[in-house]
Amino acid sequence: MARDLAPGSGPRRGRLRVYLGSAPGVGKTYRMLDEARRRQERGADVVVGYIECHGRRRTEGMLTGLELLPRVQRSYRDSDFEEMDLDAVVARKPSVVLVDELAHTNIPGGRHAKRWQDVEELLAAGIDVITTVNVQHLESLNDVVEKITGIPQRETVPDEVVRRADQIELVDMAPQALRRRMAHGNIYRAEKVDAALSNYFRVGNLTALRELALLWVAGRVDEGLRDYRASHNIDRVWETRERVVVALTGGPEGETLIRRAARIADRTAGGDLLAVHVTRSDGLAGASSGALAQQRQLVETLGGSYHVMVGDDIPTALLAFARAHDATQLVLGTSRRGRLNRFLTGPGNGQTTVDASEDIDVHMVTHEFTGRGRLPSLGRRHSRRRTAAGFASGLAVPSLLTLVLSQFHGTVNLTTDALIFQLGVVAVALLGGATSALLASLVASVLLNYFFIPPVHTLTIGETNNLVALIVFAAVALTVSTVVDHASRLTTRAARATAEAETLSTLAGSVLRGADALPALLEKSRTAFGMDSVALLERTGGEVLAASESGNRPEPGRAAEATEVPVGPDAVLVLTGRRLPAADQRVLTAFAAHVAAALERDRLAVVAAEVEPIKAADRMRTALLAAVSHDLRTPLAAALASVGSLRSPDVEFSPEDQAELLATADESLVKLTRLVDNLLDMSRLQAGALTLHLAETHLDEILPRALDTLPDPYAHVQPLDLDTAPAVLADPPLLERVLANVITNALRHNAPGAPVLVTASHHLDRVEVRVVDRGPGIAPEDRDRVFLPFQRLGDTDNTTGVGLGLALSRGLAEAMGGSLEVEDTPGGGTTMLLTLPAAHPGGFAHE
């Protein structure tokens, strides 16, 4: 599955091709070498900058005929490592270079900390790069992968680095096939196979990683398709994926439409459901904010997304939204209007949408409320077409009434004729407004005078009474039409205010439900006003910087209207797309106020985050003083009492008593020394000033030294398999302290007579040390608390210590690149799991 993200590469920058693996061992390196051989056969100058075959014979065989650049040797912590020689590659300047394991962390001594930064320099030098990376190393998926596999990935690469690649090819394999490769020894050595199959390479893990890789690549393909269509000005829908848009009016039929649209979307794998509510400037009859809230909840429950737009022309707004989201199908409900309603107002939004839908399929869904709606609201703002129709009716209605009333001349009197003409003028006012009514009243006055006021067929008036009647008719017609038009405008303003309030209410609800208010506000601003993009620009030090952005920027050379709204003294909200009318800009000002509040809240959150370490330090200092004031007192008092008794001239002690007093003083001073050491180490950890000297360390050598610091430990501690465990990369004195503290804690809580077991095993590039006791265990809700300073679960006093042992042990383990966690012991008890990096990770590395 390949994707061209940048069809035209520039002459001054190389092109990047990434082989993205769904899991270790799927064959990324093999595919990369196969591509290199193909390019070499076509005459390209291809070299191998860095590659890791992990002892796989087939992969090593693919290197035949390829030029391998020498690697640079670097020493780190008394060990030698090989890295890619970046300077040698740049000096050689091939057309294509192979660089394996993009997420790799470089050994200190080079220009860059990460290999992807080396790749960026090679691309800037005009060299094409082919590289590999596993999906678990993508920064955005790092925490998700850890939750799935239980193994943290400490080497990551920013998604943007991979996303900018000119080509991304997914290297995939079914979980069962990958496990067969593992069982046949094609990935790891034989002694590693069983552990890998039962841990990282479980079918569930591999299936989840495969889905993550497919979804990530699908998202990047979707981005590339949108960019291509935008750059080529392609507005029509490409049915690459089923996206179903359901239009909601807030009416009672909404739930029926949502469920029908969800069933349509579910018929195809990966179908998307989008619900949209268009808030008209003249309001929407039957719209209920409560109903819309319930329908929104239903949409989100079914896995869809809810959107709100402001638009005077509902069919145009719906189709614009559908095309902007590449919708393939649009679901509408049949009209709730009755036959008389449809006769008076013409075709509704549904029929108009169908007529203009072009390549979007429109589903008109019947429901139980079809044809049960009310007559239309008569106080609407008039569009240009309706205004033109009003002027036409101002001429046509009086003429038509004249034609009809002429057939009854002599049957009805002048009063009846005038009232019928006046009713016609009011109808014109309802249709076209006051201006059209004025025209209708003038035409009606002339026709009434010419055809119905004696002498007929002349414009003269024979009687004064008839002249007064004509003047009263014209005045009443103008007055009534003006009142009707004014009421219509007031209704329009009230509906507009209702629409704006509904939009802002939806905005506030979406922001409150969101974890990150600022991006949510920008996205809602873009969708609500139907804009192409929305950007928040902040001014810092005289420069304008883009703080956040939603949507796609307009292509160069493509005209786009821009609307700017100030957001506080140092920021501005910029919307690009269509020209916003003045009424919409008022709502936009309210959006800007929300954005300003969210921006200020983010700034306050940053300040609060900066203050939190100070508060934590204060809490630590307070707890430290409280603990020291108590725990120093007992050993100090015992030591002083013993020494004071020995120095007293008034009492003569026997040799046995002297030995006992000296032993008490010695034990108290040892406790004080251990307490002070723990406090100093904890303070160094808190300050980040702990100095580490990591080296290759063997557990079977460290454990006896740790046990020597404990009183009579050998009778209660049983080591297992420590002599066969791989060496770890650790600071020996600190590791000794960690083991001593963890074993002391296990001895304190262990069941009487039961030994504390200390075992070791390895998995991939990590070594796991377990300290197992048969004590009462630790409740799940307390497992994090045991690692807090000055916490001693289950103890009634602090006479045995300040509770720093486990807190210090975890801090030291993490400082050495490891971890310390709590597990349940099968059959009862607690197991402390100490994980440390292996001293020689190459023996356990995975692709």
Short mmCIF file of N, CA and C in Angstrom, two decimals, residues 453-590:
data_model
loop_
_atom_site.label_atom_id
_atom_site.label_comp_id
_atom_site.label_asym_id
_atom_site.label_seq_id
_atom_site.Cartn_x
_atom_site.Cartn_y
_atom_site.Cartn_z
N ILE A 453 -65.11 52.52 -10.61
CA ILE A 453 -65.68 53.75 -10.06
C ILE A 453 -66.28 54.58 -11.22
N PRO A 454 -67.57 54.90 -11.12
CA PRO A 454 -68.20 55.68 -12.20
C PRO A 454 -67.55 57.06 -12.31
N PRO A 455 -67.41 57.60 -13.48
CA PRO A 455 -67.68 56.92 -14.77
C PRO A 455 -66.56 55.92 -15.08
N VAL A 456 -66.98 54.67 -15.43
CA VAL A 456 -66.02 53.61 -15.71
C VAL A 456 -65.30 53.87 -17.01
N HIS A 457 -64.15 53.20 -17.16
CA HIS A 457 -63.29 53.29 -18.34
C HIS A 457 -62.75 54.70 -18.54
N THR A 458 -62.72 55.45 -17.45
CA THR A 458 -62.05 56.75 -17.45
C THR A 458 -61.34 56.90 -16.12
N LEU A 459 -60.38 57.81 -16.06
CA LEU A 459 -59.65 58.03 -14.82
C LEU A 459 -60.23 59.17 -14.01
N THR A 460 -61.36 59.68 -14.44
CA THR A 460 -62.04 60.74 -13.69
C THR A 460 -62.99 60.14 -12.69
N ILE A 461 -63.29 60.91 -11.62
CA ILE A 461 -64.20 60.44 -10.57
C ILE A 461 -65.33 61.43 -10.49
N GLY A 462 -66.55 60.89 -10.65
CA GLY A 462 -67.71 61.77 -10.72
C GLY A 462 -68.22 62.20 -9.38
N GLU A 463 -68.06 61.43 -8.34
CA GLU A 463 -68.62 61.75 -7.04
C GLU A 463 -67.49 61.90 -6.01
N THR A 464 -67.71 62.86 -5.10
CA THR A 464 -66.71 63.10 -4.03
C THR A 464 -66.58 61.91 -3.12
N ASN A 465 -67.69 61.23 -2.89
CA ASN A 465 -67.68 60.06 -2.00
C ASN A 465 -66.76 58.96 -2.54
N ASN A 466 -66.82 58.78 -3.86
CA ASN A 466 -65.96 57.76 -4.47
C ASN A 466 -64.47 58.17 -4.38
N LEU A 467 -64.18 59.47 -4.49
CA LEU A 467 -62.81 59.94 -4.37
C LEU A 467 -62.27 59.67 -2.96
N VAL A 468 -63.14 59.95 -1.96
CA VAL A 468 -62.73 59.68 -0.58
C VAL A 468 -62.50 58.19 -0.37
N ALA A 469 -63.38 57.35 -0.93
CA ALA A 469 -63.24 55.90 -0.80
C ALA A 469 -61.93 55.40 -1.41
N LEU A 470 -61.57 55.98 -2.57
CA LEU A 470 -60.32 55.56 -3.22
C LEU A 470 -59.11 55.96 -2.37
N ILE A 471 -59.16 57.19 -1.82
CA ILE A 471 -58.04 57.64 -0.99
C ILE A 471 -57.92 56.78 0.26
N VAL A 472 -59.07 56.49 0.90
CA VAL A 472 -59.05 55.62 2.09
C VAL A 472 -58.53 54.24 1.74
N PHE A 473 -58.91 53.70 0.58
CA PHE A 473 -58.44 52.38 0.14
C PHE A 473 -56.91 52.36 0.03
N ALA A 474 -56.38 53.41 -0.63
CA ALA A 474 -54.93 53.46 -0.82
C ALA A 474 -54.22 53.59 0.52
N ALA A 475 -54.77 54.43 1.44
CA ALA A 475 -54.13 54.62 2.74
C ALA A 475 -54.16 53.33 3.57
N VAL A 476 -55.34 52.67 3.56
CA VAL A 476 -55.46 51.43 4.33
C VAL A 476 -54.54 50.35 3.76
N ALA A 477 -54.48 50.26 2.43
CA ALA A 477 -53.62 49.25 1.80
C ALA A 477 -52.16 49.49 2.16
N LEU A 478 -51.72 50.74 2.09
CA LEU A 478 -50.32 51.04 2.42
C LEU A 478 -50.04 50.79 3.90
N THR A 479 -51.00 51.18 4.78
CA THR A 479 -50.80 50.99 6.22
C THR A 479 -50.71 49.51 6.58
N VAL A 480 -51.66 48.74 6.06
CA VAL A 480 -51.67 47.31 6.37
C VAL A 480 -50.41 46.63 5.85
N SER A 481 -49.99 46.96 4.62
CA SER A 481 -48.80 46.33 4.04
C SER A 481 -47.54 46.71 4.83
N THR A 482 -47.50 47.98 5.31
CA THR A 482 -46.34 48.39 6.11
C THR A 482 -46.29 47.65 7.43
N VAL A 483 -47.44 47.52 8.09
CA VAL A 483 -47.49 46.78 9.36
C VAL A 483 -47.10 45.33 9.15
N VAL A 484 -47.60 44.72 8.09
CA VAL A 484 -47.26 43.32 7.81
C VAL A 484 -45.77 43.16 7.57
N ASP A 485 -45.20 44.09 6.78
CA ASP A 485 -43.76 44.00 6.50
C ASP A 485 -42.94 44.22 7.77
N HIS A 486 -43.36 45.16 8.62
CA HIS A 486 -42.64 45.41 9.87
C HIS A 486 -42.69 44.19 10.79
N ALA A 487 -43.87 43.58 10.86
CA ALA A 487 -43.99 42.36 11.68
C ALA A 487 -43.11 41.25 11.14
N SER A 488 -43.02 41.16 9.82
CA SER A 488 -42.16 40.13 9.21
C SER A 488 -40.70 40.37 9.57
N ARG A 489 -40.28 41.65 9.54
CA ARG A 489 -38.88 41.95 9.88
C ARG A 489 -38.60 41.65 11.35
N LEU A 490 -39.56 41.99 12.24
CA LEU A 490 -39.36 41.66 13.65
C LEU A 490 -39.27 40.15 13.87
N THR A 491 -40.10 39.41 13.16
CA THR A 491 -40.04 37.96 13.27
C THR A 491 -38.69 37.42 12.80
N THR A 492 -38.19 38.02 11.71
CA THR A 492 -36.89 37.60 11.18
C THR A 492 -35.78 37.87 12.19
N ARG A 493 -35.82 39.06 12.83
CA ARG A 493 -34.78 39.37 13.82
C ARG A 493 -34.85 38.42 15.00
N ALA A 494 -36.07 38.14 15.45
CA ALA A 494 -36.21 37.21 16.58
C ALA A 494 -35.71 35.82 16.20
N ALA A 495 -36.03 35.38 14.99
CA ALA A 495 -35.56 34.07 14.55
C ALA A 495 -34.05 34.04 14.42
N ARG A 496 -33.49 35.17 13.92
CA ARG A 496 -32.04 35.23 13.79
C ARG A 496 -31.37 35.14 15.17
N ALA A 497 -31.95 35.85 16.15
CA ALA A 497 -31.39 35.78 17.50
C ALA A 497 -31.49 34.37 18.06
N THR A 498 -32.62 33.70 17.78
CA THR A 498 -32.77 32.32 18.23
C THR A 498 -31.73 31.42 17.58
N ALA A 499 -31.51 31.62 16.28
CA ALA A 499 -30.51 30.80 15.57
C ALA A 499 -29.11 31.02 16.13
N GLU A 500 -28.78 32.29 16.40
CA GLU A 500 -27.46 32.57 16.94
C GLU A 500 -27.30 31.96 18.33
N ALA A 501 -28.35 32.08 19.16
CA ALA A 501 -28.28 31.50 20.50
C ALA A 501 -28.14 29.99 20.43
N GLU A 502 -28.84 29.36 19.48
CA GLU A 502 -28.74 27.91 19.33
C GLU A 502 -27.33 27.49 18.92
N THR A 503 -26.74 28.25 17.99
CA THR A 503 -25.38 27.94 17.54
C THR A 503 -24.38 28.08 18.69
N LEU A 504 -24.50 29.19 19.45
CA LEU A 504 -23.57 29.41 20.56
C LEU A 504 -23.78 28.38 21.67
N SER A 505 -25.04 27.95 21.87
CA SER A 505 -25.30 26.92 22.87
C SER A 505 -24.65 25.61 22.48
N THR A 506 -24.77 25.24 21.19
CA THR A 506 -24.11 24.03 20.71
C THR A 506 -22.61 24.13 20.85
N LEU A 507 -22.07 25.32 20.53
CA LEU A 507 -20.63 25.55 20.67
C LEU A 507 -20.17 25.35 22.11
N ALA A 508 -20.90 25.98 23.04
CA ALA A 508 -20.51 25.88 24.45
C ALA A 508 -20.56 24.43 24.93
N GLY A 509 -21.59 23.70 24.50
CA GLY A 509 -21.69 22.30 24.90
C GLY A 509 -20.55 21.46 24.38
N SER A 510 -20.16 21.68 23.11
CA SER A 510 -19.07 20.90 22.53
C SER A 510 -17.75 21.22 23.20
N VAL A 511 -17.55 22.48 23.58
CA VAL A 511 -16.30 22.86 24.23
C VAL A 511 -16.23 22.25 25.62
N LEU A 512 -17.35 22.26 26.35
CA LEU A 512 -17.35 21.70 27.70
C LEU A 512 -17.09 20.21 27.68
N ARG A 513 -17.55 19.52 26.61
CA ARG A 513 -17.32 18.09 26.53
C ARG A 513 -15.92 17.75 26.06
N GLY A 514 -15.22 18.72 25.43
CA GLY A 514 -13.91 18.44 24.87
C GLY A 514 -12.81 18.56 25.90
N ALA A 515 -11.73 17.77 25.66
CA ALA A 515 -10.59 17.82 26.58
C ALA A 515 -9.70 19.02 26.29
N ASP A 516 -9.67 19.46 25.03
CA ASP A 516 -8.81 20.57 24.64
C ASP A 516 -9.71 21.62 24.00
N ALA A 517 -9.98 22.71 24.73
CA ALA A 517 -11.00 23.66 24.29
C ALA A 517 -10.60 24.41 23.04
N LEU A 518 -9.34 24.83 22.93
CA LEU A 518 -8.95 25.70 21.82
C LEU A 518 -9.08 25.03 20.47
N PRO A 519 -8.54 23.82 20.25
CA PRO A 519 -8.77 23.17 18.95
C PRO A 519 -10.24 22.91 18.67
N ALA A 520 -11.02 22.57 19.72
CA ALA A 520 -12.45 22.34 19.52
C ALA A 520 -13.15 23.62 19.06
N LEU A 521 -12.79 24.75 19.65
CA LEU A 521 -13.39 26.03 19.25
C LEU A 521 -13.06 26.36 17.79
N LEU A 522 -11.81 26.17 17.40
CA LEU A 522 -11.42 26.48 16.02
C LEU A 522 -12.15 25.58 15.03
N GLU A 523 -12.25 24.30 15.35
CA GLU A 523 -12.94 23.38 14.45
C GLU A 523 -14.43 23.72 14.37
N LYS A 524 -15.05 24.04 15.50
CA LYS A 524 -16.46 24.41 15.48
C LYS A 524 -16.67 25.72 14.72
N SER A 525 -15.75 26.67 14.85
CA SER A 525 -15.86 27.91 14.10
C SER A 525 -15.81 27.64 12.61
N ARG A 526 -14.93 26.72 12.20
CA ARG A 526 -14.80 26.44 10.77
C ARG A 526 -16.06 25.77 10.22
N THR A 527 -16.56 24.75 10.93
CA THR A 527 -17.73 24.03 10.42
C THR A 527 -19.00 24.85 10.53
N ALA A 528 -19.14 25.64 11.60
CA ALA A 528 -20.37 26.41 11.78
C ALA A 528 -20.56 27.46 10.69
N PHE A 529 -19.47 28.08 10.23
CA PHE A 529 -19.58 29.13 9.22
C PHE A 529 -19.21 28.62 7.83
N GLY A 530 -18.93 27.32 7.70
CA GLY A 530 -18.65 26.77 6.39
C GLY A 530 -17.39 27.32 5.76
N MET A 531 -16.32 27.54 6.55
CA MET A 531 -15.08 28.11 6.04
C MET A 531 -14.09 27.00 5.69
N ASP A 532 -13.10 27.37 4.87
CA ASP A 532 -12.06 26.40 4.49
C ASP A 532 -11.08 26.16 5.64
N SER A 533 -10.68 27.20 6.32
CA SER A 533 -9.72 27.05 7.41
C SER A 533 -9.91 28.17 8.42
N VAL A 534 -9.49 27.90 9.64
CA VAL A 534 -9.52 28.88 10.72
C VAL A 534 -8.18 28.81 11.44
N ALA A 535 -7.54 29.94 11.62
CA ALA A 535 -6.23 29.99 12.28
C ALA A 535 -6.26 31.04 13.38
N LEU A 536 -5.62 30.72 14.49
CA LEU A 536 -5.43 31.66 15.59
C LEU A 536 -3.98 32.10 15.56
N LEU A 537 -3.76 33.38 15.31
CA LEU A 537 -2.41 33.92 15.20
C LEU A 537 -2.10 34.75 16.44
N GLU A 538 -0.96 34.44 17.07
CA GLU A 538 -0.53 35.18 18.24
C GLU A 538 0.68 36.03 17.89
N ARG A 539 0.75 37.21 18.47
CA ARG A 539 1.89 38.10 18.26
C ARG A 539 2.82 37.98 19.46
N THR A 540 4.04 37.51 19.19
CA THR A 540 5.03 37.32 20.24
C THR A 540 6.32 38.01 19.84
N GLY A 541 6.72 39.01 20.61
CA GLY A 541 7.97 39.71 20.31
C GLY A 541 7.98 40.39 18.97
N GLY A 542 6.83 40.90 18.55
CA GLY A 542 6.77 41.61 17.28
C GLY A 542 6.51 40.72 16.09
N GLU A 543 6.53 39.38 16.26
CA GLU A 543 6.29 38.47 15.16
C GLU A 543 4.95 37.80 15.37
N VAL A 544 4.28 37.52 14.24
CA VAL A 544 2.99 36.85 14.28
C VAL A 544 3.24 35.37 14.05
N LEU A 545 2.85 34.55 15.01
CA LEU A 545 3.07 33.12 14.92
C LEU A 545 1.73 32.41 14.96
N ALA A 546 1.58 31.32 14.17
CA ALA A 546 0.35 30.53 14.17
C ALA A 546 0.31 29.67 15.42
N ALA A 547 -0.62 29.97 16.33
CA ALA A 547 -0.70 29.20 17.56
C ALA A 547 -1.48 27.92 17.35
N SER A 548 -2.53 27.95 16.54
CA SER A 548 -3.34 26.77 16.30
C SER A 548 -4.11 26.98 15.01
N GLU A 549 -4.47 25.86 14.38
CA GLU A 549 -5.12 25.96 13.08
C GLU A 549 -6.04 24.79 12.88
N SER A 550 -7.15 25.01 12.14
CA SER A 550 -8.10 23.96 11.82
C SER A 550 -8.47 24.08 10.36
N GLY A 551 -8.52 22.94 9.66
CA GLY A 551 -8.87 22.96 8.24
C GLY A 551 -7.64 23.02 7.37
N ASN A 552 -7.86 23.12 6.05
CA ASN A 552 -6.78 23.16 5.08
C ASN A 552 -6.55 24.57 4.60
N ARG A 553 -5.29 24.96 4.50
CA ARG A 553 -4.97 26.27 3.97
C ARG A 553 -5.29 26.33 2.48
N PRO A 554 -5.72 27.50 1.97
CA PRO A 554 -6.01 27.59 0.56
C PRO A 554 -4.75 27.40 -0.27
N GLU A 555 -4.92 26.78 -1.44
CA GLU A 555 -3.79 26.55 -2.32
C GLU A 555 -3.26 27.88 -2.86
N PRO A 556 -1.93 27.96 -3.13
CA PRO A 556 -1.38 29.18 -3.72
C PRO A 556 -2.06 29.49 -5.05
N GLY A 557 -2.41 30.73 -5.23
CA GLY A 557 -3.06 31.14 -6.46
C GLY A 557 -4.56 30.96 -6.46
N ARG A 558 -5.10 30.36 -5.42
CA ARG A 558 -6.54 30.13 -5.34
C ARG A 558 -7.16 31.21 -4.46
N ALA A 559 -8.06 31.98 -5.03
CA ALA A 559 -8.64 33.11 -4.31
C ALA A 559 -9.50 32.62 -3.16
N ALA A 560 -9.42 33.31 -2.05
CA ALA A 560 -10.21 32.97 -0.88
C ALA A 560 -10.43 34.22 -0.06
N GLU A 561 -11.68 34.42 0.39
CA GLU A 561 -11.99 35.55 1.24
C GLU A 561 -11.45 35.29 2.65
N ALA A 562 -10.93 36.31 3.26
CA ALA A 562 -10.39 36.20 4.62
C ALA A 562 -11.12 37.17 5.53
N THR A 563 -11.52 36.68 6.69
CA THR A 563 -12.18 37.49 7.70
C THR A 563 -11.35 37.44 8.97
N GLU A 564 -11.02 38.61 9.52
CA GLU A 564 -10.19 38.70 10.72
C GLU A 564 -11.00 39.29 11.87
N VAL A 565 -10.87 38.66 13.04
CA VAL A 565 -11.55 39.14 14.24
C VAL A 565 -10.52 39.18 15.36
N PRO A 566 -10.35 40.33 16.04
CA PRO A 566 -9.38 40.41 17.14
C PRO A 566 -9.77 39.48 18.28
N VAL A 567 -8.77 38.82 18.86
CA VAL A 567 -8.95 37.96 20.03
C VAL A 567 -7.99 38.46 21.10
N GLY A 568 -8.44 39.41 21.89
CA GLY A 568 -7.57 39.98 22.90
C GLY A 568 -6.56 40.92 22.27
N PRO A 569 -5.62 41.43 23.06
CA PRO A 569 -4.67 42.42 22.55
C PRO A 569 -3.56 41.83 21.68
N ASP A 570 -3.28 40.53 21.81
CA ASP A 570 -2.11 39.96 21.15
C ASP A 570 -2.45 38.82 20.21
N ALA A 571 -3.70 38.66 19.80
CA ALA A 571 -4.06 37.54 18.93
C ALA A 571 -5.18 37.96 18.00
N VAL A 572 -5.30 37.24 16.89
CA VAL A 572 -6.36 37.51 15.92
C VAL A 572 -6.82 36.18 15.35
N LEU A 573 -8.14 36.07 15.11
CA LEU A 573 -8.75 34.88 14.53
C LEU A 573 -8.97 35.15 13.05
N VAL A 574 -8.39 34.31 12.19
CA VAL A 574 -8.45 34.50 10.74
C VAL A 574 -9.21 33.32 10.13
N LEU A 575 -10.31 33.63 9.41
CA LEU A 575 -11.11 32.62 8.72
C LEU A 575 -10.98 32.85 7.22
N THR A 576 -10.70 31.81 6.46
CA THR A 576 -10.58 31.91 5.00
C THR A 576 -11.63 31.01 4.37
N GLY A 577 -12.19 31.48 3.29
CA GLY A 577 -13.21 30.74 2.56
C GLY A 577 -14.18 31.70 1.92
N ARG A 578 -15.46 31.61 2.29
CA ARG A 578 -16.47 32.47 1.70
C ARG A 578 -16.53 33.82 2.41
N ARG A 579 -17.20 34.79 1.79
CA ARG A 579 -17.39 36.09 2.43
C ARG A 579 -18.54 35.99 3.43
N LEU A 580 -18.28 36.42 4.65
CA LEU A 580 -19.29 36.34 5.70
C LEU A 580 -20.16 37.59 5.69
N PRO A 581 -21.49 37.43 5.74
CA PRO A 581 -22.35 38.61 5.89
C PRO A 581 -22.21 39.22 7.28
N ALA A 582 -22.72 40.45 7.40
CA ALA A 582 -22.56 41.17 8.66
C ALA A 582 -23.23 40.44 9.82
N ALA A 583 -24.38 39.81 9.56
CA ALA A 583 -25.09 39.12 10.63
C ALA A 583 -24.26 37.95 11.17
N ASP A 584 -23.59 37.20 10.26
CA ASP A 584 -22.76 36.10 10.72
C ASP A 584 -21.52 36.59 11.46
N GLN A 585 -21.04 37.78 11.09
CA GLN A 585 -19.86 38.31 11.77
C GLN A 585 -20.17 38.66 13.23
N ARG A 586 -21.44 38.98 13.52
CA ARG A 586 -21.80 39.21 14.91
C ARG A 586 -21.64 37.93 15.73
N VAL A 587 -22.10 36.81 15.17
CA VAL A 587 -21.93 35.54 15.85
C VAL A 587 -20.44 35.19 15.96
N LEU A 588 -19.69 35.53 14.90
CA LEU A 588 -18.26 35.25 14.92
C LEU A 588 -17.56 36.01 16.05
N THR A 589 -18.04 37.19 16.36
CA THR A 589 -17.47 37.95 17.47
C THR A 589 -17.66 37.19 18.79
N ALA A 590 -18.82 36.56 18.95
CA ALA A 590 -19.04 35.74 20.15
C ALA A 590 -18.10 34.54 20.17
#
